[in-house]
Coordinates of C-alpha atoms in Angstrom, one line a residue:
X1 CA -0.4 15.6 -34.7
X2 CA 3.2 16.8 -35.4
X3 CA 2.3 20.1 -33.8
X4 CA 1.0 18.7 -30.6
X5 CA 2.7 20.3 -27.6
X6 CA 2.4 19.3 -24.0
X7 CA 3.5 20.8 -20.7
X8 CA 6.2 19.5 -18.5
X9 CA 5.9 17.7 -15.1
X10 CA 7.2 19.2 -11.9
X11 CA 9.8 17.4 -9.8
X12 CA 7.3 17.1 -6.9
X13 CA 4.7 15.6 -9.2
X14 CA 7.2 13.1 -10.5
X15 CA 8.2 12.0 -7.0
X16 CA 4.5 11.7 -6.0
X17 CA 3.8 9.5 -9.0
X18 CA 6.7 7.3 -8.3
X19 CA 5.8 7.1 -4.6
X20 CA 2.3 6.1 -5.5
X21 CA 3.6 3.3 -7.6
X22 CA 5.9 2.0 -4.9
X23 CA 3.2 2.1 -2.2
X24 CA 0.7 0.4 -4.5
X25 CA 3.1 -2.5 -5.1
X26 CA 4.8 -2.8 -1.7
X27 CA 1.9 -2.3 0.6
X28 CA -0.3 -5.2 -0.6
X29 CA 2.7 -7.5 -0.7
X30 CA 3.8 -6.6 2.8
X31 CA 0.2 -7.0 4.1
X32 CA -0.1 -10.4 2.5
X33 CA 3.2 -11.6 4.0
X34 CA 2.3 -10.4 7.5
X35 CA -1.2 -11.9 7.3
X36 CA 0.1 -15.3 6.1
X37 CA 2.8 -15.4 8.7
X38 CA 0.5 -14.4 11.5
X39 CA -2.2 -16.9 10.5
X40 CA 0.2 -19.6 9.2
X41 CA -1.6 -19.4 5.9
X42 CA 0.1 -20.8 2.7
X43 CA 1.2 -17.9 0.6
X44 CA 0.1 -19.9 -2.5
X45 CA -3.5 -18.9 -1.6
X46 CA -2.6 -15.3 -2.1
X47 CA -1.0 -16.1 -5.4
X48 CA -4.1 -18.0 -6.5
X49 CA -6.2 -14.9 -5.6
X50 CA -3.8 -12.8 -7.8
X51 CA -4.1 -15.4 -10.6
X52 CA -7.9 -15.4 -10.3
X53 CA -7.9 -11.6 -11.0
X54 CA -5.4 -11.9 -13.8
X55 CA -7.2 -14.8 -15.6
X56 CA -10.8 -13.8 -15.1
X57 CA -10.6 -10.0 -15.1
X58 CA -7.7 -9.3 -17.6
X59 CA -7.4 -12.3 -19.8
X60 CA -11.1 -13.2 -20.1
X61 CA -13.3 -10.3 -19.1
X62 CA -11.7 -7.3 -20.7
X63 CA -11.3 -8.7 -24.2
X64 CA -14.8 -10.1 -24.3
X65 CA -16.2 -6.9 -23.0
X66 CA -14.3 -4.9 -25.6
X67 CA -15.4 -7.2 -28.4
X68 CA -19.1 -6.8 -27.3
X69 CA -19.1 -3.0 -26.6
X70 CA -15.9 -1.5 -28.2
X71 CA -15.2 -3.6 -31.4
X72 CA -13.9 -0.6 -33.3
X73 CA -11.2 0.1 -30.7
X74 CA -10.2 -3.6 -31.0
X75 CA -9.8 -3.2 -34.8
X76 CA -13.0 -5.1 -35.5
X77 CA -16.0 -4.1 -37.5
X78 CA -19.0 -2.7 -35.6
X79 CA -21.7 -5.2 -35.1
X80 CA -25.4 -5.1 -34.3
X81 CA -25.0 -5.8 -30.6
X82 CA -22.4 -3.0 -30.1
X83 CA -24.6 -0.6 -32.0
X84 CA -27.6 -1.5 -29.9
X85 CA -25.7 -1.3 -26.6
X86 CA -23.9 2.0 -27.4
X87 CA -27.2 3.6 -28.4
X88 CA -28.6 2.9 -24.9
X89 CA -26.6 4.6 -22.1
X90 CA -28.5 2.8 -19.2
X91 CA -27.9 -0.6 -20.8
X92 CA -24.3 0.3 -21.5
X93 CA -23.7 1.3 -17.9
X94 CA -25.3 -1.9 -16.6
X95 CA -23.3 -4.2 -18.9
X96 CA -20.1 -2.4 -18.0
X97 CA -20.9 -3.3 -14.3
X98 CA -22.1 -6.8 -15.2
X99 CA -18.9 -8.0 -16.8
X100 CA -16.7 -7.7 -13.7
X101 CA -19.5 -8.9 -11.5
X102 CA -19.9 -12.1 -13.4
X103 CA -16.3 -12.8 -14.3
X104 CA -14.6 -12.0 -11.1
X105 CA -17.1 -13.6 -8.8
X106 CA -17.2 -16.7 -11.0
X107 CA -13.4 -16.7 -10.9
X108 CA -13.5 -16.9 -7.1
X109 CA -16.1 -19.7 -7.4
X110 CA -13.9 -21.7 -9.8
X111 CA -10.8 -21.2 -7.5
X112 CA -12.6 -22.4 -4.4
X113 CA -14.2 -25.4 -6.2
X114 CA -11.0 -26.6 -7.8
X115 CA -7.5 -25.7 -6.7
X116 CA -8.5 -24.5 -3.3
X117 CA -11.2 -27.1 -2.7
X118 CA -9.2 -28.9 0.1
X119 CA -8.4 -25.6 2.0
X120 CA -11.6 -25.3 4.1
X121 CA -10.2 -23.3 7.0
X122 CA -11.9 -20.0 7.4
X123 CA -8.8 -18.0 6.6
X124 CA -8.8 -19.3 3.0
X125 CA -11.5 -16.9 1.7
X126 CA -10.0 -13.9 3.3
X127 CA -6.5 -14.8 2.1
X128 CA -7.7 -15.3 -1.4
X129 CA -9.4 -11.9 -1.2
X130 CA -6.1 -10.2 -0.2
X131 CA -4.4 -11.8 -3.1
X132 CA -7.2 -10.8 -5.6
X133 CA -7.6 -7.2 -4.3
X134 CA -4.0 -6.7 -3.6
X135 CA -2.8 -7.8 -7.0
X136 CA -5.5 -5.6 -8.6
X137 CA -4.1 -2.6 -6.7
X138 CA -0.6 -3.5 -7.9
X139 CA -1.7 -3.9 -11.4
X140 CA -4.0 -0.9 -11.7
X141 CA -2.0 1.6 -9.6
X142 CA 1.5 0.2 -9.5
X143 CA 2.0 -0.6 -13.2
X144 CA -0.1 2.4 -14.4
X145 CA 1.9 4.9 -12.3
X146 CA 5.2 3.4 -13.4
X147 CA 4.0 4.1 -16.9
X148 CA 3.0 7.6 -15.9
X149 CA 6.5 8.2 -14.4
X150 CA 8.0 7.1 -17.7
X151 CA 5.6 9.5 -19.6
X152 CA 6.6 12.3 -17.2
X153 CA 10.3 11.7 -18.1
X154 CA 9.4 11.8 -21.8
X155 CA 7.4 15.0 -21.4
X156 CA 10.3 16.7 -19.6
X157 CA 12.7 15.6 -22.2
X158 CA 10.4 16.6 -25.1
X159 CA 10.3 13.1 -26.5
X160 CA 6.7 12.2 -25.7
X161 CA 5.2 13.1 -29.1
X162 CA 8.1 11.4 -30.9
X163 CA 7.9 8.2 -29.0
X164 CA 4.2 7.8 -28.1
X165 CA 2.3 9.7 -30.8
X166 CA 4.2 9.7 -34.0
X167 CA 4.4 5.8 -34.3
X168 CA 0.5 5.7 -34.3
X169 CA -0.3 8.9 -36.0
X170 CA -1.8 7.2 -39.0
X171 CA -4.3 5.3 -36.9
X172 CA -5.3 8.0 -34.4
X173 CA -9.0 8.6 -33.8
X174 CA -10.6 11.4 -31.8
X175 CA -11.1 8.9 -28.9
X176 CA -7.5 8.0 -28.9
X177 CA -6.4 11.6 -29.0
X178 CA -8.7 12.4 -26.1
X179 CA -7.2 9.4 -24.2
X180 CA -3.7 10.7 -24.8
X181 CA -4.5 14.3 -23.8
X182 CA -6.3 12.9 -20.7
X183 CA -3.3 10.9 -19.6
X184 CA -1.0 13.9 -20.1
X185 CA -3.3 16.0 -18.1
X186 CA -3.3 13.5 -15.3
X187 CA 0.5 13.3 -15.3
X188 CA 1.1 17.0 -15.5
X189 CA -1.4 17.9 -12.7
X190 CA -0.6 15.1 -10.4
X191 CA -0.7 16.2 -6.7
X192 CA -0.7 14.9 -3.2
X193 CA -4.5 15.0 -3.2
X194 CA -4.6 12.9 -6.4
X195 CA -2.2 10.4 -4.7
X196 CA -4.3 10.2 -1.6
X197 CA -7.6 9.6 -3.5
X198 CA -5.9 7.0 -5.7
X199 CA -4.5 5.0 -2.7
X200 CA -7.7 5.2 -0.7
X201 CA -9.7 4.1 -3.7
X202 CA -7.6 1.0 -3.9
X203 CA -7.9 0.4 -0.2
X204 CA -11.7 0.4 -0.6
X205 CA -11.4 -2.0 -3.5
X206 CA -9.2 -4.4 -1.5
X207 CA -11.8 -4.3 1.3
X208 CA -14.6 -5.1 -1.2
X209 CA -12.6 -7.9 -2.9
X210 CA -11.8 -9.5 0.5
X211 CA -15.4 -9.4 1.6
X212 CA -16.6 -10.8 -1.8
X213 CA -14.0 -13.6 -1.6
X214 CA -15.3 -14.5 1.9
X215 CA -18.8 -14.6 0.6
X216 CA -18.1 -16.8 -2.4
X217 CA -15.9 -19.1 -0.2
X218 CA -18.8 -19.8 2.1
X219 CA -21.1 -20.3 -0.8
X220 CA -18.9 -23.2 -1.7
X221 CA -18.1 -24.4 1.8
X222 CA -21.7 -24.5 3.0
X223 CA -24.2 -25.6 0.4
X224 CA -27.0 -23.9 2.3
X225 CA -25.3 -20.6 1.6
X226 CA -25.1 -21.1 -2.2
X227 CA -27.0 -17.8 -2.6
X228 CA -23.9 -15.9 -1.5
X229 CA -22.4 -16.4 -4.9
X230 CA -25.2 -14.8 -6.9
X231 CA -25.5 -12.1 -4.2
X232 CA -21.8 -11.3 -4.7
X233 CA -22.4 -10.9 -8.4
X234 CA -25.3 -8.6 -7.8
X235 CA -23.4 -6.4 -5.4
X236 CA -20.3 -6.3 -7.6
X237 CA -22.5 -5.4 -10.6
X238 CA -24.3 -2.7 -8.7
X239 CA -21.0 -1.0 -7.6
X240 CA -19.4 -1.1 -11.0
X241 CA -22.7 -0.4 -12.8
X242 CA -23.2 2.7 -10.6
X243 CA -19.9 4.1 -12.0
X244 CA -20.7 2.7 -15.5
X245 CA -24.0 4.7 -15.6
X246 CA -22.0 7.9 -14.9
X247 CA -19.4 7.1 -17.6
X248 CA -22.4 6.6 -20.0
X249 CA -23.6 10.1 -19.0
X250 CA -26.9 8.9 -17.4
X251 CA -26.1 11.1 -14.3
X252 CA -23.0 12.5 -12.7
X253 CA -21.8 12.9 -9.1
X254 CA -18.7 14.7 -7.8
X255 CA -15.6 12.5 -7.5
X256 CA -15.6 12.9 -3.7
X257 CA -19.2 11.7 -3.5
X258 CA -18.4 8.7 -5.6
X259 CA -15.5 7.8 -3.4
X260 CA -17.6 8.1 -0.2
X261 CA -20.3 5.9 -1.7
X262 CA -17.7 3.4 -2.8
X263 CA -16.1 3.4 0.6
X264 CA -19.4 2.8 2.4
X265 CA -20.4 0.0 0.0
X266 CA -16.9 -1.7 0.1
X267 CA -16.6 -1.6 3.9
X268 CA -20.2 -2.7 4.3
X269 CA -19.5 -5.8 2.2
X270 CA -16.2 -6.5 4.1
X271 CA -17.5 -6.1 7.6
X272 CA -20.8 -8.0 6.9
X273 CA -18.8 -10.9 5.5
X274 CA -16.1 -10.7 8.2
X275 CA -18.5 -10.7 11.2
X276 CA -21.4 -12.7 9.8
X277 CA -19.4 -15.4 8.1
X278 CA -15.7 -15.4 9.0
X279 CA -16.0 -14.7 12.7
X280 CA -18.9 -17.2 13.2
X281 CA -17.0 -20.0 11.6
X282 CA -15.3 -22.5 13.9
X283 CA -11.6 -22.8 13.1
X284 CA -10.7 -26.3 11.9
X285 CA -7.6 -28.3 11.3
X286 CA -5.6 -27.0 8.4
X287 CA -5.3 -28.9 5.1
X288 CA -2.6 -27.8 2.7

């Protein structure tokens, strides 16, 4: 690995990377503040939505998914379940979609049944979704692209290998090497088109999460609509599983086609939840 050489990053790419990070962090925060001020919503609902994502998606879901499917990458011995799953691409893709579907929708359910149980006004579900989806955008794009900007500085200074590769050279595997080269390629080829796709992808994700939060909120608020919770799991699993199947090599579509499909699915969930549930609800007295 001592002989690894990488290209440099242009000034324009560095600026676009930094701009993407700033927009990904600032835009969700500004949107949440405007929404809460306009609707007189407690900002704590947004924070609870963010905490729901952090706890159920990052703290719980990812480690358990990695232990089940990627034990070797976790420094654990391979087990029978991981061997079985990794030998079956279709099953692998479905499970990759099932984890976020179950954990994130259950996270919403737990939030609405516990800490948000007294907030029954219709804005609660939507506000929680803004917090959940907005924080995901801040976490996935904002933090990731701040890291990419730092990597770009290292590449231009010629210290990337020394600081990022040398310390782990004795534990490098082919998969890790591929991940490193993939990240470097993303950083060195970053363009306005990449920035646009990344930001729009997060916009679609926020729309989906907002719609899903509305669905789960009404599954708790109205016992007759309990089925909205499992429906949210199914839809979430289908969306993520669709991409999971492609990661597993079952089939492959162009990136643009995937973005269009995701956009249609995300906005279908949002508008269906907004018009069929949120708009039909009669506003009631607020309880904080």
